[in-house]
mmCIF file with all atom_site columns, C-alpha atoms and ligand atoms in Angstrom:
data_model
loop_
_atom_site.group_PDB
_atom_site.id
_atom_site.type_symbol
_atom_site.label_atom_id
_atom_site.label_alt_id
_atom_site.label_comp_id
_atom_site.label_asym_id
_atom_site.label_entity_id
_atom_site.label_seq_id
_atom_site.pdbx_PDB_ins_code
_atom_site.Cartn_x
_atom_site.Cartn_y
_atom_site.Cartn_z
_atom_site.occupancy
_atom_site.B_iso_or_equiv
_atom_site.pdbx_formal_charge
_atom_site.auth_seq_id
_atom_site.auth_comp_id
_atom_site.auth_asym_id
_atom_site.auth_atom_id
_atom_site.pdbx_PDB_model_num
ATOM   1   C CA . MET Z 1 1   ? 73.751 -92.008  -123.437 1.00 0.00 ? 1   MET Z CA 1
ATOM   2   C CA . ILE Z 1 2   ? 71.146 -94.643  -124.133 1.00 0.00 ? 2   ILE Z CA 1
ATOM   3   C CA . ILE Z 1 3   ? 67.451 -94.633  -123.424 1.00 0.00 ? 3   ILE Z CA 1
ATOM   4   C CA . ARG Z 1 4   ? 66.209 -97.656  -121.527 1.00 0.00 ? 4   ARG Z CA 1
ATOM   5   C CA . ARG Z 1 5   ? 62.551 -98.509  -121.484 1.00 0.00 ? 5   ARG Z CA 1
ATOM   6   C CA . LEU Z 1 6   ? 60.552 -100.478 -118.975 1.00 0.00 ? 6   LEU Z CA 1
ATOM   7   C CA . THR Z 1 7   ? 57.119 -101.709 -119.943 1.00 0.00 ? 7   THR Z CA 1
ATOM   8   C CA . ILE Z 1 8   ? 54.544 -103.220 -117.654 1.00 0.00 ? 8   ILE Z CA 1
ATOM   9   C CA . GLU Z 1 9   ? 51.759 -105.612 -118.477 1.00 0.00 ? 9   GLU Z CA 1
ATOM   10  C CA . PHE Z 1 10  ? 48.434 -106.016 -116.786 1.00 0.00 ? 10  PHE Z CA 1
ATOM   11  C CA . GLU Z 1 11  ? 45.256 -107.935 -117.446 1.00 0.00 ? 11  GLU Z CA 1
ATOM   12  C CA . GLU Z 1 12  ? 41.972 -106.118 -117.947 1.00 0.00 ? 12  GLU Z CA 1
ATOM   13  C CA . TRP Z 1 13  ? 38.756 -108.015 -117.229 1.00 0.00 ? 13  TRP Z CA 1
ATOM   14  C CA . GLU Z 1 14  ? 35.292 -106.717 -118.159 1.00 0.00 ? 14  GLU Z CA 1
ATOM   15  C CA . ASN Z 1 15  ? 33.901 -107.626 -114.732 1.00 0.00 ? 15  ASN Z CA 1
ATOM   16  C CA . GLU Z 1 16  ? 34.203 -110.197 -111.941 1.00 0.00 ? 16  GLU Z CA 1
ATOM   17  C CA . THR Z 1 17  ? 32.006 -112.823 -113.589 1.00 0.00 ? 17  THR Z CA 1
ATOM   18  C CA . THR Z 1 18  ? 34.837 -113.981 -115.831 1.00 0.00 ? 18  THR Z CA 1
ATOM   19  C CA . LEU Z 1 19  ? 37.609 -113.704 -113.226 1.00 0.00 ? 19  LEU Z CA 1
ATOM   20  C CA . PRO Z 1 20  ? 39.018 -116.944 -111.763 1.00 0.00 ? 20  PRO Z CA 1
ATOM   21  C CA . GLU Z 1 21  ? 37.026 -117.916 -108.654 1.00 0.00 ? 21  GLU Z CA 1
ATOM   22  C CA . MET Z 1 22  ? 39.715 -117.190 -106.060 1.00 0.00 ? 22  MET Z CA 1
ATOM   23  C CA . GLU Z 1 23  ? 40.353 -113.730 -107.460 1.00 0.00 ? 23  GLU Z CA 1
ATOM   24  C CA . ALA Z 1 24  ? 36.667 -112.899 -107.729 1.00 0.00 ? 24  ALA Z CA 1
ATOM   25  C CA . LYS Z 1 25  ? 36.223 -113.936 -104.087 1.00 0.00 ? 25  LYS Z CA 1
ATOM   26  C CA . LEU Z 1 26  ? 39.153 -111.816 -102.936 1.00 0.00 ? 26  LEU Z CA 1
ATOM   27  C CA . LEU Z 1 27  ? 37.848 -108.788 -104.817 1.00 0.00 ? 27  LEU Z CA 1
ATOM   28  C CA . GLN Z 1 28  ? 34.441 -109.340 -103.242 1.00 0.00 ? 28  GLN Z CA 1
ATOM   29  C CA . MET Z 1 29  ? 36.094 -109.326 -99.790  1.00 0.00 ? 29  MET Z CA 1
ATOM   30  C CA . ALA Z 1 30  ? 37.906 -106.075 -100.650 1.00 0.00 ? 30  ALA Z CA 1
ATOM   31  C CA . ARG Z 1 31  ? 34.635 -104.518 -101.794 1.00 0.00 ? 31  ARG Z CA 1
ATOM   32  C CA . LYS Z 1 32  ? 32.980 -105.553 -98.530  1.00 0.00 ? 32  LYS Z CA 1
ATOM   33  C CA . ALA Z 1 33  ? 35.852 -104.055 -96.523  1.00 0.00 ? 33  ALA Z CA 1
ATOM   34  C CA . THR Z 1 34  ? 35.170 -100.573 -97.970  1.00 0.00 ? 34  THR Z CA 1
ATOM   35  C CA . SER Z 1 35  ? 32.080 -100.343 -95.753  1.00 0.00 ? 35  SER Z CA 1
ATOM   36  C CA . ARG Z 1 36  ? 34.327 -100.474 -92.674  1.00 0.00 ? 36  ARG Z CA 1
ATOM   37  C CA . ALA Z 1 37  ? 36.561 -97.594  -93.784  1.00 0.00 ? 37  ALA Z CA 1
ATOM   38  C CA . TYR Z 1 38  ? 36.908 -94.602  -91.488  1.00 0.00 ? 38  TYR Z CA 1
ATOM   39  C CA . ALA Z 1 39  ? 37.130 -91.849  -94.088  1.00 0.00 ? 39  ALA Z CA 1
ATOM   40  C CA . PRO Z 1 40  ? 35.219 -88.809  -92.767  1.00 0.00 ? 40  PRO Z CA 1
ATOM   41  C CA . TYR Z 1 41  ? 37.693 -86.337  -94.298  1.00 0.00 ? 41  TYR Z CA 1
ATOM   42  C CA . SER Z 1 42  ? 38.132 -87.581  -97.856  1.00 0.00 ? 42  SER Z CA 1
ATOM   43  C CA . GLY Z 1 43  ? 34.863 -89.509  -98.084  1.00 0.00 ? 43  GLY Z CA 1
ATOM   44  C CA . PHE Z 1 44  ? 36.841 -91.968  -100.213 1.00 0.00 ? 44  PHE Z CA 1
ATOM   45  C CA . LYS Z 1 45  ? 36.360 -95.464  -98.816  1.00 0.00 ? 45  LYS Z CA 1
ATOM   46  C CA . VAL Z 1 46  ? 38.909 -98.090  -99.769  1.00 0.00 ? 46  VAL Z CA 1
ATOM   47  C CA . GLY Z 1 47  ? 39.012 -101.793 -98.947  1.00 0.00 ? 47  GLY Z CA 1
ATOM   48  C CA . ALA Z 1 48  ? 41.755 -104.396 -99.298  1.00 0.00 ? 48  ALA Z CA 1
ATOM   49  C CA . ALA Z 1 49  ? 41.774 -108.172 -98.919  1.00 0.00 ? 49  ALA Z CA 1
ATOM   50  C CA . ILE Z 1 50  ? 44.818 -110.377 -98.625  1.00 0.00 ? 50  ILE Z CA 1
ATOM   51  C CA . MET Z 1 51  ? 44.868 -114.104 -99.264  1.00 0.00 ? 51  MET Z CA 1
ATOM   52  C CA . LEU Z 1 52  ? 47.480 -115.908 -97.183  1.00 0.00 ? 52  LEU Z CA 1
ATOM   53  C CA . GLU Z 1 53  ? 49.101 -119.229 -97.943  1.00 0.00 ? 53  GLU Z CA 1
ATOM   54  C CA . ASN Z 1 54  ? 47.428 -120.740 -94.866  1.00 0.00 ? 54  ASN Z CA 1
ATOM   55  C CA . GLY Z 1 55  ? 43.972 -119.952 -96.307  1.00 0.00 ? 55  GLY Z CA 1
ATOM   56  C CA . GLU Z 1 56  ? 43.261 -116.937 -94.086  1.00 0.00 ? 56  GLU Z CA 1
ATOM   57  C CA . ILE Z 1 57  ? 41.790 -113.869 -95.758  1.00 0.00 ? 57  ILE Z CA 1
ATOM   58  C CA . ILE Z 1 58  ? 42.677 -110.584 -94.067  1.00 0.00 ? 58  ILE Z CA 1
ATOM   59  C CA . GLN Z 1 59  ? 40.628 -107.474 -94.769  1.00 0.00 ? 59  GLN Z CA 1
ATOM   60  C CA . GLY Z 1 60  ? 41.594 -103.852 -94.184  1.00 0.00 ? 60  GLY Z CA 1
ATOM   61  C CA . SER Z 1 61  ? 40.209 -100.421 -94.881  1.00 0.00 ? 61  SER Z CA 1
ATOM   62  C CA . ASN Z 1 62  ? 41.552 -96.872  -94.836  1.00 0.00 ? 62  ASN Z CA 1
ATOM   63  C CA . GLN Z 1 63  ? 41.619 -95.244  -91.423  1.00 0.00 ? 63  GLN Z CA 1
ATOM   64  C CA . GLU Z 1 64  ? 41.856 -91.466  -91.490  1.00 0.00 ? 64  GLU Z CA 1
ATOM   65  C CA . ASN Z 1 65  ? 42.727 -88.969  -88.786  1.00 0.00 ? 65  ASN Z CA 1
ATOM   66  C CA . SER Z 1 66  ? 42.001 -85.309  -88.069  1.00 0.00 ? 66  SER Z CA 1
ATOM   67  C CA . SER Z 1 67  ? 45.773 -84.873  -88.389  1.00 0.00 ? 67  SER Z CA 1
ATOM   68  C CA . TYR Z 1 68  ? 45.673 -85.975  -92.027  1.00 0.00 ? 68  TYR Z CA 1
ATOM   69  C CA . PRO Z 1 69  ? 49.129 -87.613  -92.479  1.00 0.00 ? 69  PRO Z CA 1
ATOM   70  C CA . VAL Z 1 70  ? 48.443 -89.904  -89.519  1.00 0.00 ? 70  VAL Z CA 1
ATOM   71  C CA . GLY Z 1 71  ? 45.797 -91.803  -91.493  1.00 0.00 ? 71  GLY Z CA 1
ATOM   72  C CA . THR Z 1 72  ? 46.603 -95.119  -93.170  1.00 0.00 ? 72  THR Z CA 1
ATOM   73  C CA . CYS Z 1 73  ? 45.547 -96.682  -96.459  1.00 0.00 ? 73  CYS Z CA 1
ATOM   74  C CA . ALA Z 1 74  ? 43.490 -99.866  -96.685  1.00 0.00 ? 74  ALA Z CA 1
ATOM   75  C CA . GLU Z 1 75  ? 46.359 -101.883 -98.144  1.00 0.00 ? 75  GLU Z CA 1
ATOM   76  C CA . ARG Z 1 76  ? 48.762 -101.101 -95.309  1.00 0.00 ? 76  ARG Z CA 1
ATOM   77  C CA . THR Z 1 77  ? 46.085 -101.692 -92.669  1.00 0.00 ? 77  THR Z CA 1
ATOM   78  C CA . ALA Z 1 78  ? 45.571 -105.185 -94.115  1.00 0.00 ? 78  ALA Z CA 1
ATOM   79  C CA . LEU Z 1 79  ? 49.263 -105.907 -94.712  1.00 0.00 ? 79  LEU Z CA 1
ATOM   80  C CA . TYR Z 1 80  ? 50.410 -105.026 -91.224  1.00 0.00 ? 80  TYR Z CA 1
ATOM   81  C CA . TYR Z 1 81  ? 47.497 -106.831 -89.623  1.00 0.00 ? 81  TYR Z CA 1
ATOM   82  C CA . ALA Z 1 82  ? 48.375 -109.943 -91.656  1.00 0.00 ? 82  ALA Z CA 1
ATOM   83  C CA . SER Z 1 83  ? 52.040 -109.705 -90.732  1.00 0.00 ? 83  SER Z CA 1
ATOM   84  C CA . SER Z 1 84  ? 51.303 -109.171 -87.035  1.00 0.00 ? 84  SER Z CA 1
ATOM   85  C CA . GLN Z 1 85  ? 48.795 -111.996 -86.791  1.00 0.00 ? 85  GLN Z CA 1
ATOM   86  C CA . PHE Z 1 86  ? 50.580 -114.424 -89.109  1.00 0.00 ? 86  PHE Z CA 1
ATOM   87  C CA . PRO Z 1 87  ? 54.249 -113.424 -89.245  1.00 0.00 ? 87  PRO Z CA 1
ATOM   88  C CA . GLY Z 1 88  ? 56.173 -115.102 -92.033  1.00 0.00 ? 88  GLY Z CA 1
ATOM   89  C CA . VAL Z 1 89  ? 53.092 -116.612 -93.705  1.00 0.00 ? 89  VAL Z CA 1
ATOM   90  C CA . LYS Z 1 90  ? 53.311 -115.952 -97.423  1.00 0.00 ? 90  LYS Z CA 1
ATOM   91  C CA . ILE Z 1 91  ? 50.870 -113.670 -99.218  1.00 0.00 ? 91  ILE Z CA 1
ATOM   92  C CA . LYS Z 1 92  ? 49.240 -115.269 -102.260 1.00 0.00 ? 92  LYS Z CA 1
ATOM   93  C CA . ALA Z 1 93  ? 47.339 -112.270 -103.620 1.00 0.00 ? 93  ALA Z CA 1
ATOM   94  C CA . ILE Z 1 94  ? 45.914 -108.888 -102.708 1.00 0.00 ? 94  ILE Z CA 1
ATOM   95  C CA . ALA Z 1 95  ? 42.743 -107.214 -103.951 1.00 0.00 ? 95  ALA Z CA 1
ATOM   96  C CA . ILE Z 1 96  ? 41.905 -103.516 -103.656 1.00 0.00 ? 96  ILE Z CA 1
ATOM   97  C CA . SER Z 1 97  ? 38.612 -101.753 -104.197 1.00 0.00 ? 97  SER Z CA 1
ATOM   98  C CA . ALA Z 1 98  ? 36.890 -98.435  -103.648 1.00 0.00 ? 98  ALA Z CA 1
ATOM   99  C CA . GLU Z 1 99  ? 33.263 -97.474  -104.123 1.00 0.00 ? 99  GLU Z CA 1
ATOM   100 C CA . THR Z 1 100 ? 34.020 -96.411  -107.680 1.00 0.00 ? 100 THR Z CA 1
ATOM   101 C CA . GLY Z 1 101 ? 32.995 -97.565  -111.136 1.00 0.00 ? 101 GLY Z CA 1
ATOM   102 C CA . GLU Z 1 102 ? 36.608 -98.088  -112.194 1.00 0.00 ? 102 GLU Z CA 1
ATOM   103 C CA . PRO Z 1 103 ? 39.655 -99.903  -110.807 1.00 0.00 ? 103 PRO Z CA 1
ATOM   104 C CA . ILE Z 1 104 ? 41.632 -98.214  -108.063 1.00 0.00 ? 104 ILE Z CA 1
ATOM   105 C CA . PRO Z 1 105 ? 45.406 -98.606  -108.241 1.00 0.00 ? 105 PRO Z CA 1
ATOM   106 C CA . PRO Z 1 106 ? 47.379 -98.575  -104.965 1.00 0.00 ? 106 PRO Z CA 1
ATOM   107 C CA . CYS Z 1 107 ? 49.219 -95.398  -103.945 1.00 0.00 ? 107 CYS Z CA 1
ATOM   108 C CA . GLY Z 1 108 ? 53.013 -95.254  -104.135 1.00 0.00 ? 108 GLY Z CA 1
ATOM   109 C CA . MET Z 1 109 ? 53.531 -95.777  -100.423 1.00 0.00 ? 109 MET Z CA 1
ATOM   110 C CA . CYS Z 1 110 ? 51.387 -98.921  -100.446 1.00 0.00 ? 110 CYS Z CA 1
ATOM   111 C CA . ARG Z 1 111 ? 53.252 -100.244 -103.496 1.00 0.00 ? 111 ARG Z CA 1
ATOM   112 C CA . GLN Z 1 112 ? 56.483 -99.928  -101.530 1.00 0.00 ? 112 GLN Z CA 1
ATOM   113 C CA . ALA Z 1 113 ? 54.894 -101.572 -98.464  1.00 0.00 ? 113 ALA Z CA 1
ATOM   114 C CA . MET Z 1 114 ? 53.623 -104.500 -100.553 1.00 0.00 ? 114 MET Z CA 1
ATOM   115 C CA . LEU Z 1 115 ? 56.984 -104.798 -102.286 1.00 0.00 ? 115 LEU Z CA 1
ATOM   116 C CA . GLU Z 1 116 ? 58.679 -105.429 -98.946  1.00 0.00 ? 116 GLU Z CA 1
ATOM   117 C CA . PHE Z 1 117 ? 56.637 -108.596 -98.473  1.00 0.00 ? 117 PHE Z CA 1
ATOM   118 C CA . GLU Z 1 118 ? 56.991 -109.695 -102.082 1.00 0.00 ? 118 GLU Z CA 1
ATOM   119 C CA . THR Z 1 119 ? 60.784 -109.471 -102.018 1.00 0.00 ? 119 THR Z CA 1
ATOM   120 C CA . ILE Z 1 120 ? 61.163 -111.074 -98.589  1.00 0.00 ? 120 ILE Z CA 1
ATOM   121 C CA . GLN Z 1 121 ? 58.878 -114.023 -99.392  1.00 0.00 ? 121 GLN Z CA 1
ATOM   122 C CA . ASN Z 1 122 ? 60.503 -114.520 -102.787 1.00 0.00 ? 122 ASN Z CA 1
ATOM   123 C CA . LEU Z 1 123 ? 57.121 -115.147 -104.374 1.00 0.00 ? 123 LEU Z CA 1
ATOM   124 C CA . ASN Z 1 124 ? 55.194 -112.778 -106.601 1.00 0.00 ? 124 ASN Z CA 1
ATOM   125 C CA . ILE Z 1 125 ? 52.033 -111.235 -105.210 1.00 0.00 ? 125 ILE Z CA 1
ATOM   126 C CA . PRO Z 1 126 ? 49.360 -110.664 -107.873 1.00 0.00 ? 126 PRO Z CA 1
ATOM   127 C CA . VAL Z 1 127 ? 47.467 -107.381 -107.362 1.00 0.00 ? 127 VAL Z CA 1
ATOM   128 C CA . ILE Z 1 128 ? 43.791 -107.277 -108.311 1.00 0.00 ? 128 ILE Z CA 1
ATOM   129 C CA . MET Z 1 129 ? 42.363 -103.773 -108.677 1.00 0.00 ? 129 MET Z CA 1
ATOM   130 C CA . GLY Z 1 130 ? 38.659 -103.112 -108.922 1.00 0.00 ? 130 GLY Z CA 1
ATOM   131 C CA . GLY Z 1 131 ? 35.881 -100.726 -108.057 1.00 0.00 ? 131 GLY Z CA 1
ATOM   132 C CA . LYS Z 1 132 ? 32.390 -101.421 -106.797 1.00 0.00 ? 132 LYS Z CA 1
ATOM   133 C CA . THR Z 1 133 ? 31.541 -102.084 -110.443 1.00 0.00 ? 133 THR Z CA 1
ATOM   134 C CA . GLY Z 1 134 ? 33.312 -101.887 -113.769 1.00 0.00 ? 134 GLY Z CA 1
ATOM   135 C CA . LYS Z 1 135 ? 36.526 -103.201 -115.221 1.00 0.00 ? 135 LYS Z CA 1
ATOM   136 C CA . ILE Z 1 136 ? 39.132 -105.070 -113.211 1.00 0.00 ? 136 ILE Z CA 1
ATOM   137 C CA . TRP Z 1 137 ? 42.883 -104.839 -113.602 1.00 0.00 ? 137 TRP Z CA 1
ATOM   138 C CA . LYS Z 1 138 ? 45.392 -107.411 -112.489 1.00 0.00 ? 138 LYS Z CA 1
ATOM   139 C CA . THR Z 1 139 ? 49.181 -107.411 -112.403 1.00 0.00 ? 139 THR Z CA 1
ATOM   140 C CA . SER Z 1 140 ? 51.098 -110.614 -111.781 1.00 0.00 ? 140 SER Z CA 1
ATOM   141 C CA . SER Z 1 141 ? 53.310 -108.943 -109.167 1.00 0.00 ? 141 SER Z CA 1
ATOM   142 C CA . VAL Z 1 142 ? 53.782 -105.845 -107.022 1.00 0.00 ? 142 VAL Z CA 1
ATOM   143 C CA . GLY Z 1 143 ? 57.144 -105.276 -108.703 1.00 0.00 ? 143 GLY Z CA 1
ATOM   144 C CA . SER Z 1 144 ? 55.473 -104.644 -112.034 1.00 0.00 ? 144 SER Z CA 1
ATOM   145 C CA . LEU Z 1 145 ? 53.653 -101.692 -110.423 1.00 0.00 ? 145 LEU Z CA 1
ATOM   146 C CA . LEU Z 1 146 ? 56.953 -100.319 -109.183 1.00 0.00 ? 146 LEU Z CA 1
ATOM   147 C CA . PRO Z 1 147 ? 59.632 -100.285 -111.877 1.00 0.00 ? 147 PRO Z CA 1
ATOM   148 C CA . LEU Z 1 148 ? 63.161 -99.384  -110.697 1.00 0.00 ? 148 LEU Z CA 1
ATOM   149 C CA . GLN Z 1 149 ? 62.222 -100.592 -107.268 1.00 0.00 ? 149 GLN Z CA 1
ATOM   150 C CA . PHE Z 1 150 ? 64.201 -100.020 -104.083 1.00 0.00 ? 150 PHE Z CA 1
ATOM   151 C CA . ASP Z 1 151 ? 64.355 -103.037 -101.824 1.00 0.00 ? 151 ASP Z CA 1
ATOM   152 C CA . HIS Z 1 152 ? 66.466 -104.708 -99.138  1.00 0.00 ? 152 HIS Z CA 1
ATOM   153 C CA . ASN Z 1 153 ? 69.063 -105.805 -101.693 1.00 0.00 ? 153 ASN Z CA 1
ATOM   154 C CA . HIS Z 1 154 ? 70.163 -102.178 -102.045 1.00 0.00 ? 154 HIS Z CA 1
ATOM   155 C CA . LEU Z 1 155 ? 71.025 -101.958 -98.354  1.00 0.00 ? 155 LEU Z CA 1
ATOM   156 C CA . LYS Z 1 156 ? 73.741 -104.612 -98.597  1.00 0.00 ? 156 LYS Z CA 1
HETATM 157 N N1 . THU I 2 .   ? 43.711 -94.620  -100.038 1.00 0.00 ? 201 THU I N1 1
HETATM 158 C C1 . THU I 2 .   ? 43.843 -95.947  -99.766  1.00 0.00 ? 201 THU I C1 1
HETATM 159 O O1 . THU I 2 .   ? 43.330 -96.457  -98.755  1.00 0.00 ? 201 THU I O1 1
HETATM 160 N N2 . THU I 2 .   ? 44.578 -96.694  -100.626 1.00 0.00 ? 201 THU I N2 1
HETATM 161 C C2 . THU I 2 .   ? 45.175 -96.219  -101.760 1.00 0.00 ? 201 THU I C2 1
HETATM 162 O O2 . THU I 2 .   ? 45.942 -96.930  -102.385 1.00 0.00 ? 201 THU I O2 1
HETATM 163 C C3 . THU I 2 .   ? 44.866 -94.857  -102.218 1.00 0.00 ? 201 THU I C3 1
HETATM 164 C C4 . THU I 2 .   ? 44.309 -93.955  -101.178 1.00 0.00 ? 201 THU I C4 1
HETATM 165 C C5 . THU I 2 .   ? 42.953 -93.793  -99.081  1.00 0.00 ? 201 THU I C5 1
HETATM 166 C C6 . THU I 2 .   ? 43.802 -92.834  -98.294  1.00 0.00 ? 201 THU I C6 1
HETATM 167 C C7 . THU I 2 .   ? 42.799 -91.769  -97.914  1.00 0.00 ? 201 THU I C7 1
HETATM 168 O O3 . THU I 2 .   ? 42.150 -92.185  -96.725  1.00 0.00 ? 201 THU I O3 1
HETATM 169 C C8 . THU I 2 .   ? 41.793 -91.804  -99.057  1.00 0.00 ? 201 THU I C8 1
HETATM 170 O O4 . THU I 2 .   ? 42.005 -93.001  -99.762  1.00 0.00 ? 201 THU I O4 1
HETATM 171 C C9 . THU I 2 .   ? 41.936 -90.621  -100.023 1.00 0.00 ? 201 THU I C9 1
HETATM 172 O O5 . THU I 2 .   ? 43.226 -90.514  -100.495 1.00 0.00 ? 201 THU I O5 1
#
């Protein structure tokens, strides 16, 4: 038996003022999207913004339901809207925010949903995680948030 280790790296920024312009703008769009969340049950409003290769920025927010599991996270709202409006257009980056004072990392289901697009487009998708204020985290890919990933290659 051997022990294998996987390590992940991510950037930590003090705040958005030092972030590269494109990333700061995307985070700002994610922050704005939180105000359009429908989250009467959890009260936890999340926003996501996706930058596409064609220059479009798609925003999404969490949409809850009285039958709790029916609700959808902000990231998947934005992802599926982007893919339905602009099928096949590559995703350049995604930003996620909540009305918190610390970064919000995407849930496991959204990591898997984002991974689908990253593997199919064969181009890494940087993930920028922020709150309303506070530190910002950034990974260079979705895959780094999901070690030992399951993707379409395993179905062959
Ligand atoms: N939520 C998101 O929208 N994205 C995440 O990555 C984490 C959780 C939402 C789902 C639910 O509406 C609320 O936050 C509380 O879990």
